[in-house]
PDB file of C-alpha atoms in Angstrom:
ATOM      1  CA  UNK A   1     164.776  90.185-294.100  1.00 75.00           C
ATOM      2  CA  UNK A   2     167.809  88.239-295.355  1.00 81.00           C
ATOM      3  CA  UNK A   3     169.605  89.364-298.510  1.00 84.00           C
ATOM      4  CA  UNK A   4     172.447  87.553-300.282  1.00 84.00           C
ATOM      5  CA  UNK A   5     175.337  89.668-301.497  1.00 86.00           C
ATOM      6  CA  UNK A   6     176.857  86.869-303.622  1.00 87.00           C
ATOM      7  CA  UNK A   7     173.909  84.545-304.432  1.00 87.00           C
ATOM      8  CA  UNK A   8     175.729  83.134-307.466  1.00 88.00           C
ATOM      9  CA  UNK A   9     177.920  81.136-305.079  1.00 87.00           C
ATOM     10  CA  UNK A  10     174.977  78.718-304.637  1.00 86.00           C
ATOM     11  CA  UNK A  11     175.388  77.668-308.282  1.00 89.00           C
ATOM     12  CA  UNK A  12     178.465  75.724-307.162  1.00 88.00           C
ATOM     13  CA  UNK A  13     176.327  73.262-305.161  1.00 88.00           C
ATOM     14  CA  UNK A  14     176.532  70.414-307.752  1.00 87.00           C
ATOM     15  CA  UNK A  15     180.300  70.830-308.181  1.00 87.00           C
ATOM     16  CA  UNK A  16     181.252  67.748-306.063  1.00 84.00           C
ATOM     17  CA  UNK A  17     178.913  65.540-308.178  1.00 84.00           C
ATOM     18  CA  UNK A  18     180.459  66.834-311.388  1.00 85.00           C
ATOM     19  CA  UNK A  19     183.964  66.221-310.070  1.00 83.00           C
ATOM     20  CA  UNK A  20     183.074  62.688-309.004  1.00 80.00           C
ATOM     21  CA  UNK A  21     181.484  61.925-312.387  1.00 83.00           C
ATOM     22  CA  UNK A  22     184.001  63.568-314.686  1.00 84.00           C
ATOM     23  CA  UNK A  23     187.322  63.145-312.900  1.00 82.00           C
ATOM     24  CA  UNK A  24     188.684  59.576-313.000  1.00 80.00           C
ATOM     25  CA  UNK A  25     189.591  57.998-309.633  1.00 74.00           C
ATOM     26  CA  UNK A  26     193.207  57.974-308.597  1.00 69.00           C
ATOM     27  CA  UNK A  27     195.039  54.685-309.199  1.00 69.00           C
ATOM     28  CA  UNK A  28     198.201  53.962-307.293  1.00 62.00           C
ATOM     29  CA  UNK A  29     200.728  51.119-307.506  1.00 62.00           C
ATOM     30  CA  UNK A  30     201.923  51.327-303.953  1.00 61.00           C
ATOM     31  CA  UNK A  31     203.502  48.226-302.412  1.00 60.00           C
ATOM     32  CA  UNK A  32     201.116  46.302-300.160  1.00 63.00           C
ATOM     33  CA  UNK A  33     201.698  46.657-296.453  1.00 65.00           C
ATOM     34  CA  UNK A  34     201.932  43.442-294.486  1.00 68.00           C
ATOM     35  CA  UNK A  35     199.801  43.740-291.338  1.00 66.00           C
ATOM     36  CA  UNK A  36     200.367  41.204-288.551  1.00 71.00           C
ATOM     37  CA  UNK A  37     197.318  39.728-286.830  1.00 68.00           C
ATOM     38  CA  UNK A  38     195.219  40.548-289.891  1.00 67.00           C
ATOM     39  CA  UNK A  39     192.982  37.526-289.367  1.00 71.00           C
ATOM     40  CA  UNK A  40     192.030  38.679-285.862  1.00 71.00           C
ATOM     41  CA  UNK A  41     191.243  42.206-287.113  1.00 68.00           C
ATOM     42  CA  UNK A  42     189.077  40.706-289.834  1.00 71.00           C
ATOM     43  CA  UNK A  43     187.017  38.711-287.302  1.00 72.00           C
ATOM     44  CA  UNK A  44     186.473  41.838-285.208  1.00 69.00           C
ATOM     45  CA  UNK A  45     185.395  43.721-288.295  1.00 67.00           C
ATOM     46  CA  UNK A  46     182.942  40.989-289.326  1.00 65.00           C
ATOM     47  CA  UNK A  47     181.393  40.937-285.857  1.00 62.00           C
ATOM     48  CA  UNK A  48     180.675  44.673-285.977  1.00 59.00           C
ATOM     49  CA  UNK A  49     179.593  44.878-289.593  1.00 57.00           C
ATOM     50  CA  UNK A  50     175.954  44.662-288.617  1.00 52.00           C
ATOM     51  CA  UNK A  51     176.257  47.742-286.435  1.00 53.00           C
ATOM     52  CA  UNK A  52     177.921  49.696-289.267  1.00 52.00           C
ATOM     53  CA  UNK A  53     175.351  49.057-291.963  1.00 51.00           C
ATOM     54  CA  UNK A  54     174.800  52.261-293.905  1.00 52.00           C
ATOM     55  CA  UNK A  55     177.940  53.741-292.342  1.00 53.00           C
ATOM     56  CA  UNK A  56     179.301  54.655-295.774  1.00 58.00           C
ATOM     57  CA  UNK A  57     176.414  57.012-296.374  1.00 66.00           C
ATOM     58  CA  UNK A  58     176.887  58.990-293.177  1.00 65.00           C
ATOM     59  CA  UNK A  59     180.320  60.444-294.074  1.00 77.00           C
ATOM     60  CA  UNK A  60     179.058  61.222-297.566  1.00 78.00           C
ATOM     61  CA  UNK A  61     175.991  63.092-296.243  1.00 82.00           C
ATOM     62  CA  UNK A  62     178.157  64.925-293.716  1.00 84.00           C
ATOM     63  CA  UNK A  63     180.572  66.021-296.417  1.00 84.00           C
ATOM     64  CA  UNK A  64     177.670  67.132-298.615  1.00 83.00           C
ATOM     65  CA  UNK A  65     176.098  69.112-295.749  1.00 88.00           C
ATOM     66  CA  UNK A  66     179.451  70.733-294.965  1.00 89.00           C
ATOM     67  CA  UNK A  67     179.835  71.775-298.621  1.00 88.00           C
ATOM     68  CA  UNK A  68     176.370  73.366-298.651  1.00 89.00           C
ATOM     69  CA  UNK A  69     177.080  75.261-295.435  1.00 90.00           C
ATOM     70  CA  UNK A  70     180.317  76.584-296.884  1.00 91.00           C
ATOM     71  CA  UNK A  71     178.486  77.813-299.943  1.00 89.00           C
ATOM     72  CA  UNK A  72     175.814  79.504-297.816  1.00 89.00           C
ATOM     73  CA  UNK A  73     178.509  81.335-295.866  1.00 90.00           C
ATOM     74  CA  UNK A  74     180.353  82.301-299.066  1.00 90.00           C
ATOM     75  CA  UNK A  75     177.093  83.765-300.471  1.00 89.00           C
ATOM     76  CA  UNK A  76     177.382  86.426-297.698  1.00 88.00           C
ATOM     77  CA  UNK A  77     173.908  86.538-296.157  1.00 87.00           C
ATOM     78  CA  UNK A  78     173.067  89.829-294.444  1.00 87.00           C
ATOM     79  CA  UNK A  79     170.103  90.735-292.292  1.00 83.00           C
ATOM     80  CA  UNK A  80     168.336  93.946-293.352  1.00 82.00           C
ATOM     81  CA  UNK A  81     166.084  95.322-290.632  1.00 75.00           C
ATOM     82  CA  UNK A  82     163.144  97.634-290.961  1.00 76.00           C
ATOM     83  CA  UNK A  83     163.890 101.132-292.203  1.00 71.00           C
ATOM     84  CA  UNK A  84     164.350 103.649-289.390  1.00 68.00           C
ATOM     85  CA  UNK A  85     163.397 107.203-290.171  1.00 65.00           C
ATOM     86  CA  UNK A  86     165.869 109.742-288.806  1.00 59.00           C
ATOM     87  CA  UNK A  87     164.085 112.613-287.088  1.00 58.00           C
ATOM     88  CA  UNK A  88     164.608 115.770-289.098  1.00 58.00           C
ATOM     89  CA  UNK A  89     163.623 119.151-287.760  1.00 59.00           C
ATOM     90  CA  UNK A  90     164.435 120.767-291.085  1.00 70.00           C
ATOM     91  CA  UNK A  91     166.919 123.299-289.690  1.00 84.00           C
ATOM     92  CA  UNK A  92     170.147 124.196-291.459  1.00 91.00           C
ATOM     93  CA  UNK A  93     172.309 125.748-288.789  1.00 94.00           C
ATOM     94  CA  UNK A  94     175.715 127.375-289.162  1.00 95.00           C
ATOM     95  CA  UNK A  95     177.922 128.121-286.157  1.00 96.00           C
ATOM     96  CA  UNK A  96     180.366 131.023-286.606  1.00 96.00           C
ATOM     97  CA  UNK A  97     182.943 130.948-283.789  1.00 96.00           C
ATOM     98  CA  UNK A  98     185.497 133.677-283.074  1.00 95.00           C
ATOM     99  CA  UNK A  99     189.033 132.299-282.611  1.00 94.00           C
ATOM    100  CA  UNK A 100     190.870 135.631-282.619  1.00 93.00           C
ATOM    101  CA  UNK A 101     193.646 136.421-280.149  1.00 90.00           C
ATOM    102  CA  UNK A 102     191.346 137.933-277.515  1.00 90.00           C
ATOM    103  CA  UNK A 103     189.605 134.565-277.035  1.00 92.00           C
ATOM    104  CA  UNK A 104     192.521 133.464-274.835  1.00 91.00           C
ATOM    105  CA  UNK A 105     191.508 135.839-272.019  1.00 88.00           C
ATOM    106  CA  UNK A 106     190.717 133.889-268.833  1.00 88.00           C
ATOM    107  CA  UNK A 107     187.513 135.478-267.569  1.00 85.00           C
ATOM    108  CA  UNK A 108     184.947 132.671-267.977  1.00 87.00           C
ATOM    109  CA  UNK A 109     183.965 130.167-265.320  1.00 85.00           C
ATOM    110  CA  UNK A 110     183.034 126.537-266.016  1.00 84.00           C
ATOM    111  CA  UNK A 111     181.954 124.881-262.809  1.00 82.00           C
ATOM    112  CA  UNK A 112     184.363 126.256-260.206  1.00 83.00           C
ATOM    113  CA  UNK A 113     187.276 126.682-262.597  1.00 87.00           C
ATOM    114  CA  UNK A 114     188.252 129.891-264.378  1.00 87.00           C
ATOM    115  CA  UNK A 115     188.975 129.124-268.045  1.00 90.00           C
ATOM    116  CA  UNK A 116     189.727 130.915-271.301  1.00 92.00           C
ATOM    117  CA  UNK A 117     186.889 132.165-273.428  1.00 92.00           C
ATOM    118  CA  UNK A 118     187.622 129.672-276.185  1.00 94.00           C
ATOM    119  CA  UNK A 119     187.505 126.784-273.664  1.00 94.00           C
ATOM    120  CA  UNK A 120     184.093 127.877-272.437  1.00 93.00           C
ATOM    121  CA  UNK A 121     182.848 128.147-276.039  1.00 94.00           C
ATOM    122  CA  UNK A 122     184.176 124.679-276.807  1.00 94.00           C
ATOM    123  CA  UNK A 123     182.383 123.112-273.844  1.00 93.00           C
ATOM    124  CA  UNK A 124     179.052 124.894-274.249  1.00 92.00           C
ATOM    125  CA  UNK A 125     179.157 124.612-278.049  1.00 93.00           C
ATOM    126  CA  UNK A 126     179.863 120.869-277.941  1.00 94.00           C
ATOM    127  CA  UNK A 127     176.876 120.317-275.664  1.00 93.00           C
ATOM    128  CA  UNK A 128     174.712 122.426-277.997  1.00 94.00           C
ATOM    129  CA  UNK A 129     175.828 120.391-281.023  1.00 94.00           C
ATOM    130  CA  UNK A 130     175.095 117.061-279.321  1.00 92.00           C
ATOM    131  CA  UNK A 131     171.492 118.186-278.766  1.00 90.00           C
ATOM    132  CA  UNK A 132     170.893 119.038-282.424  1.00 88.00           C
ATOM    133  CA  UNK A 133     169.341 115.702-283.389  1.00 83.00           C
ATOM    134  CA  UNK A 134     167.994 115.852-286.935  1.00 82.00           C
ATOM    135  CA  UNK A 135     169.573 119.223-287.792  1.00 88.00           C
ATOM    136  CA  UNK A 136     172.221 119.852-290.426  1.00 91.00           C
ATOM    137  CA  UNK A 137     175.143 121.679-288.885  1.00 94.00           C
ATOM    138  CA  UNK A 138     178.095 123.554-290.280  1.00 95.00           C
ATOM    139  CA  UNK A 139     181.035 125.356-288.635  1.00 97.00           C
ATOM    140  CA  UNK A 140     182.742 128.623-289.587  1.00 97.00           C
ATOM    141  CA  UNK A 141     185.892 129.757-287.729  1.00 96.00           C
ATOM    142  CA  UNK A 142     186.973 133.355-288.046  1.00 95.00           C
ATOM    143  CA  UNK A 143     189.714 135.693-286.911  1.00 94.00           C
ATOM    144  CA  UNK A 144     191.321 138.042-289.394  1.00 94.00           C
ATOM    145  CA  UNK A 145     189.677 135.860-292.049  1.00 94.00           C
ATOM    146  CA  UNK A 146     186.673 133.514-292.078  1.00 95.00           C
ATOM    147  CA  UNK A 147     186.856 129.874-293.122  1.00 95.00           C
ATOM    148  CA  UNK A 148     184.349 127.046-293.481  1.00 96.00           C
ATOM    149  CA  UNK A 149     185.754 124.393-291.178  1.00 95.00           C
ATOM    150  CA  UNK A 150     182.828 121.993-291.767  1.00 94.00           C
ATOM    151  CA  UNK A 151     180.066 122.327-294.387  1.00 94.00           C
ATOM    152  CA  UNK A 152     176.415 121.644-293.560  1.00 93.00           C
ATOM    153  CA  UNK A 153     176.085 118.007-292.596  1.00 91.00           C
ATOM    154  CA  UNK A 154     174.076 115.566-290.455  1.00 90.00           C
ATOM    155  CA  UNK A 155     177.448 114.332-289.132  1.00 91.00           C
ATOM    156  CA  UNK A 156     177.251 116.365-285.948  1.00 92.00           C
ATOM    157  CA  UNK A 157     179.993 114.279-284.317  1.00 93.00           C
ATOM    158  CA  UNK A 158     182.520 115.590-286.871  1.00 94.00           C
ATOM    159  CA  UNK A 159     181.331 119.181-286.406  1.00 95.00           C
ATOM    160  CA  UNK A 160     181.767 118.771-282.656  1.00 95.00           C
ATOM    161  CA  UNK A 161     185.264 117.370-283.101  1.00 95.00           C
ATOM    162  CA  UNK A 162     186.272 120.294-285.348  1.00 96.00           C
ATOM    163  CA  UNK A 163     184.991 122.747-282.738  1.00 95.00           C
ATOM    164  CA  UNK A 164     186.953 121.041-279.963  1.00 95.00           C
ATOM    165  CA  UNK A 165     190.085 121.102-282.125  1.00 94.00           C
ATOM    166  CA  UNK A 166     189.797 124.837-282.931  1.00 92.00           C
ATOM    167  CA  UNK A 167     192.890 126.748-281.873  1.00 92.00           C
ATOM    168  CA  UNK A 168     193.317 130.468-281.232  1.00 92.00           C
ATOM    169  CA  UNK A 169     195.172 132.298-283.985  1.00 87.00           C
ATOM    170  CA  UNK A 170     194.592 129.748-286.747  1.00 88.00           C
ATOM    171  CA  UNK A 171     192.577 132.373-288.650  1.00 91.00           C
ATOM    172  CA  UNK A 172     194.600 135.400-287.475  1.00 90.00           C
ATOM    173  CA  UNK A 173     194.529 137.650-284.428  1.00 91.00           C
ATOM    174  CA  UNK A 174     191.904 140.198-285.504  1.00 92.00           C
ATOM    175  CA  UNK A 175     188.106 139.858-285.809  1.00 93.00           C
ATOM    176  CA  UNK A 176     186.202 139.699-289.100  1.00 95.00           C
ATOM    177  CA  UNK A 177     182.558 139.497-288.044  1.00 95.00           C
ATOM    178  CA  UNK A 178     181.192 140.838-291.328  1.00 95.00           C
ATOM    179  CA  UNK A 179     183.132 138.326-293.405  1.00 96.00           C
ATOM    180  CA  UNK A 180     181.895 135.472-291.181  1.00 96.00           C
ATOM    181  CA  UNK A 181     178.278 136.550-291.710  1.00 96.00           C
ATOM    182  CA  UNK A 182     178.830 136.913-295.437  1.00 96.00           C
ATOM    183  CA  UNK A 183     180.353 133.438-295.681  1.00 96.00           C
ATOM    184  CA  UNK A 184     177.436 131.973-293.729  1.00 96.00           C
ATOM    185  CA  UNK A 185     174.964 133.709-296.067  1.00 95.00           C
ATOM    186  CA  UNK A 186     176.742 132.192-299.052  1.00 94.00           C
ATOM    187  CA  UNK A 187     176.417 128.690-297.547  1.00 92.00           C
ATOM    188  CA  UNK A 188     172.804 129.058-296.421  1.00 93.00           C
ATOM    189  CA  UNK A 189     171.120 130.962-299.239  1.00 89.00           C
ATOM    190  CA  UNK A 190     170.380 127.819-301.287  1.00 83.00           C
ATOM    191  CA  UNK A 191     168.712 126.053-298.368  1.00 84.00           C
ATOM    192  CA  UNK A 192     164.915 126.117-297.655  1.00 76.00           C
ATOM    193  CA  UNK A 193     163.815 129.577-296.535  1.00 67.00           C
ATOM    194  CA  UNK A 194     162.188 128.529-293.257  1.00 74.00           C
ATOM    195  CA  UNK A 195     165.187 126.649-291.881  1.00 83.00           C
ATOM    196  CA  UNK A 196     168.235 128.904-292.302  1.00 91.00           C
ATOM    197  CA  UNK A 197     169.911 129.879-289.043  1.00 94.00           C
ATOM    198  CA  UNK A 198     173.268 131.423-288.121  1.00 96.00           C
ATOM    199  CA  UNK A 199     174.607 131.470-284.544  1.00 96.00           C
ATOM    200  CA  UNK A 200     177.457 133.943-284.203  1.00 96.00           C
ATOM    201  CA  UNK A 201     179.767 133.828-281.157  1.00 95.00           C
ATOM    202  CA  UNK A 202     182.356 136.596-280.660  1.00 94.00           C
ATOM    203  CA  UNK A 203     184.067 138.537-277.884  1.00 90.00           C
ATOM    204  CA  UNK A 204     184.968 141.730-279.702  1.00 85.00           C
ATOM    205  CA  UNK A 205     184.140 144.149-282.483  1.00 89.00           C
ATOM    206  CA  UNK A 206     184.785 143.967-286.193  1.00 92.00           C
ATOM    207  CA  UNK A 207     188.355 145.022-287.051  1.00 91.00           C
ATOM    208  CA  UNK A 208     189.241 143.174-290.251  1.00 90.00           C
ATOM    209  CA  UNK A 209     186.183 142.555-292.482  1.00 92.00           C
ATOM    210  CA  UNK A 210     185.981 143.504-296.149  1.00 92.00           C
ATOM    211  CA  UNK A 211     182.205 143.956-295.700  1.00 92.00           C
ATOM    212  CA  UNK A 212     180.558 145.783-292.818  1.00 94.00           C
ATOM    213  CA  UNK A 213     178.731 143.483-290.352  1.00 94.00           C
ATOM    214  CA  UNK A 214     175.436 145.407-290.640  1.00 95.00           C
ATOM    215  CA  UNK A 215     175.564 145.277-294.442  1.00 95.00           C
ATOM    216  CA  UNK A 216     176.074 141.503-294.279  1.00 95.00           C
ATOM    217  CA  UNK A 217     173.229 141.252-291.736  1.00 96.00           C
ATOM    218  CA  UNK A 218     170.873 143.190-294.040  1.00 96.00           C
ATOM    219  CA  UNK A 219     171.681 140.779-296.848  1.00 95.00           C
ATOM    220  CA  UNK A 220     170.892 137.894-294.501  1.00 95.00           C
ATOM    221  CA  UNK A 221     167.579 139.530-293.564  1.00 94.00           C
ATOM    222  CA  UNK A 222     166.669 139.938-297.267  1.00 94.00           C
ATOM    223  CA  UNK A 223     167.213 136.180-297.680  1.00 92.00           C
ATOM    224  CA  UNK A 224     165.213 135.324-294.498  1.00 91.00           C
ATOM    225  CA  UNK A 225     168.291 133.980-292.701  1.00 94.00           C
ATOM    226  CA  UNK A 226     167.946 134.286-288.915  1.00 94.00           C
ATOM    227  CA  UNK A 227     171.001 135.393-286.990  1.00 96.00           C
ATOM    228  CA  UNK A 228     171.477 134.810-283.259  1.00 96.00           C
ATOM    229  CA  UNK A 229     174.417 136.705-281.773  1.00 96.00           C
ATOM    230  CA  UNK A 230     176.205 135.704-278.547  1.00 94.00           C
ATOM    231  CA  UNK A 231     178.754 137.966-276.893  1.00 92.00           C
ATOM    232  CA  UNK A 232     181.518 136.166-274.994  1.00 90.00           C
ATOM    233  CA  UNK A 233     183.256 137.692-271.967  1.00 86.00           C
ATOM    234  CA  UNK A 234     182.759 138.657-268.337  1.00 84.00           C
ATOM    235  CA  UNK A 235     181.295 142.002-267.320  1.00 82.00           C
ATOM    236  CA  UNK A 236     183.817 142.414-264.527  1.00 72.00           C
ATOM    237  CA  UNK A 237     187.017 140.748-263.357  1.00 65.00           C
ATOM    238  CA  UNK A 238     189.261 141.376-260.370  1.00 65.00           C
ATOM    239  CA  UNK A 239     192.927 141.955-261.122  1.00 62.00           C
ATOM    240  CA  UNK A 240     195.154 140.738-258.266  1.00 60.00           C
ATOM    241  CA  UNK A 241     197.366 143.239-256.522  1.00 59.00           C
ATOM    242  CA  UNK A 242     200.927 143.070-255.296  1.00 59.00           C
ATOM    243  CA  UNK A 243     202.375 139.568-255.415  1.00 56.00           C
ATOM    244  CA  UNK A 244     198.932 138.175-256.231  1.00 59.00           C
ATOM    245  CA  UNK A 245     197.393 139.466-252.998  1.00 57.00           C
ATOM    246  CA  UNK A 246     194.289 141.584-252.543  1.00 62.00           C
ATOM    247  CA  UNK A 247     196.475 144.613-251.731  1.00 59.00           C
ATOM    248  CA  UNK A 248     196.231 146.937-254.713  1.00 55.00           C
ATOM    249  CA  UNK A 249     193.704 144.708-256.525  1.00 61.00           C
ATOM    250  CA  UNK A 250     191.201 146.382-258.826  1.00 63.00           C
ATOM    251  CA  UNK A 251     188.162 145.548-260.879  1.00 68.00           C
ATOM    252  CA  UNK A 252     188.297 145.872-264.636  1.00 67.00           C
ATOM    253  CA  UNK A 253     185.935 145.224-267.515  1.00 71.00           C
ATOM    254  CA  UNK A 254     187.623 142.593-269.725  1.00 69.00           C
ATOM    255  CA  UNK A 255     184.853 142.912-272.304  1.00 77.00           C
ATOM    256  CA  UNK A 256     185.293 146.622-272.975  1.00 78.00           C
ATOM    257  CA  UNK A 257     185.925 145.872-276.644  1.00 83.00           C
ATOM    258  CA  UNK A 258     182.719 143.831-277.054  1.00 87.00           C
ATOM    259  CA  UNK A 259     180.433 145.756-279.429  1.00 88.00           C
ATOM    260  CA  UNK A 260     177.125 144.750-277.859  1.00 91.00           C
ATOM    261  CA  UNK A 261     175.129 147.412-279.715  1.00 92.00           C
ATOM    262  CA  UNK A 262     176.194 146.093-283.127  1.00 94.00           C
ATOM    263  CA  UNK A 263     175.527 142.479-282.094  1.00 94.00           C
ATOM    264  CA  UNK A 264     172.027 143.413-280.965  1.00 94.00           C
ATOM    265  CA  UNK A 265     171.352 145.290-284.201  1.00 95.00           C
ATOM    266  CA  UNK A 266     172.609 142.340-286.237  1.00 96.00           C
ATOM    267  CA  UNK A 267     170.217 140.023-284.412  1.00 94.00           C
TER     268      UNK A 267
END
């Protein structure tokens, strides 16, 4: 369907007729130009006059058609297609991502490359966001404090960009899991009860919250907000020995500070 943004431009169609009728023709007193061989040109013109009968109308009609086309273009026609319904699953989903100092530990593997925890979260989280067609997503980043980086929105591309731009230490070096849950509850409590979801990703235990994580989780449960917890970090990692060799190498648990029991109880 075609719609016209400026249809009033078509009212100017009779303007050339009004100008021709109301504006007097120009009258000049220029000196006549003497043309040699005028008589020969006149004979040639008389011989072709029969072929040019009605020729005066053609330029006039062309000019009139050109004027109408200019007006049609100036009226700004736009084509409006059929309405397309965006699929909507009805979920309101908040991502709470830990960006504390411990997220720089290199104990995660993406493909064949060992990367930092935050890099693995960025890659997996971005893929997860791209698959959330029809969901409203929001992003909370937390360290010593929790901040809403992106409110709930269907603009998943912006949420993905904010996640990829997250930097370790922006919110402090400690971990405020309880505050992140509380902030998510504040953002989700006004949404429909059957669609409120929080996905919490962290690699440690709460060290900086003003509210205990389990107290915040109980409040979320009272409001029917589902919480999915994901612990980040390897179960074991080999520390190289002398000069990076296997001599003196040892296995350590880089996720010793991960409070799995509390994360499971929160979920």
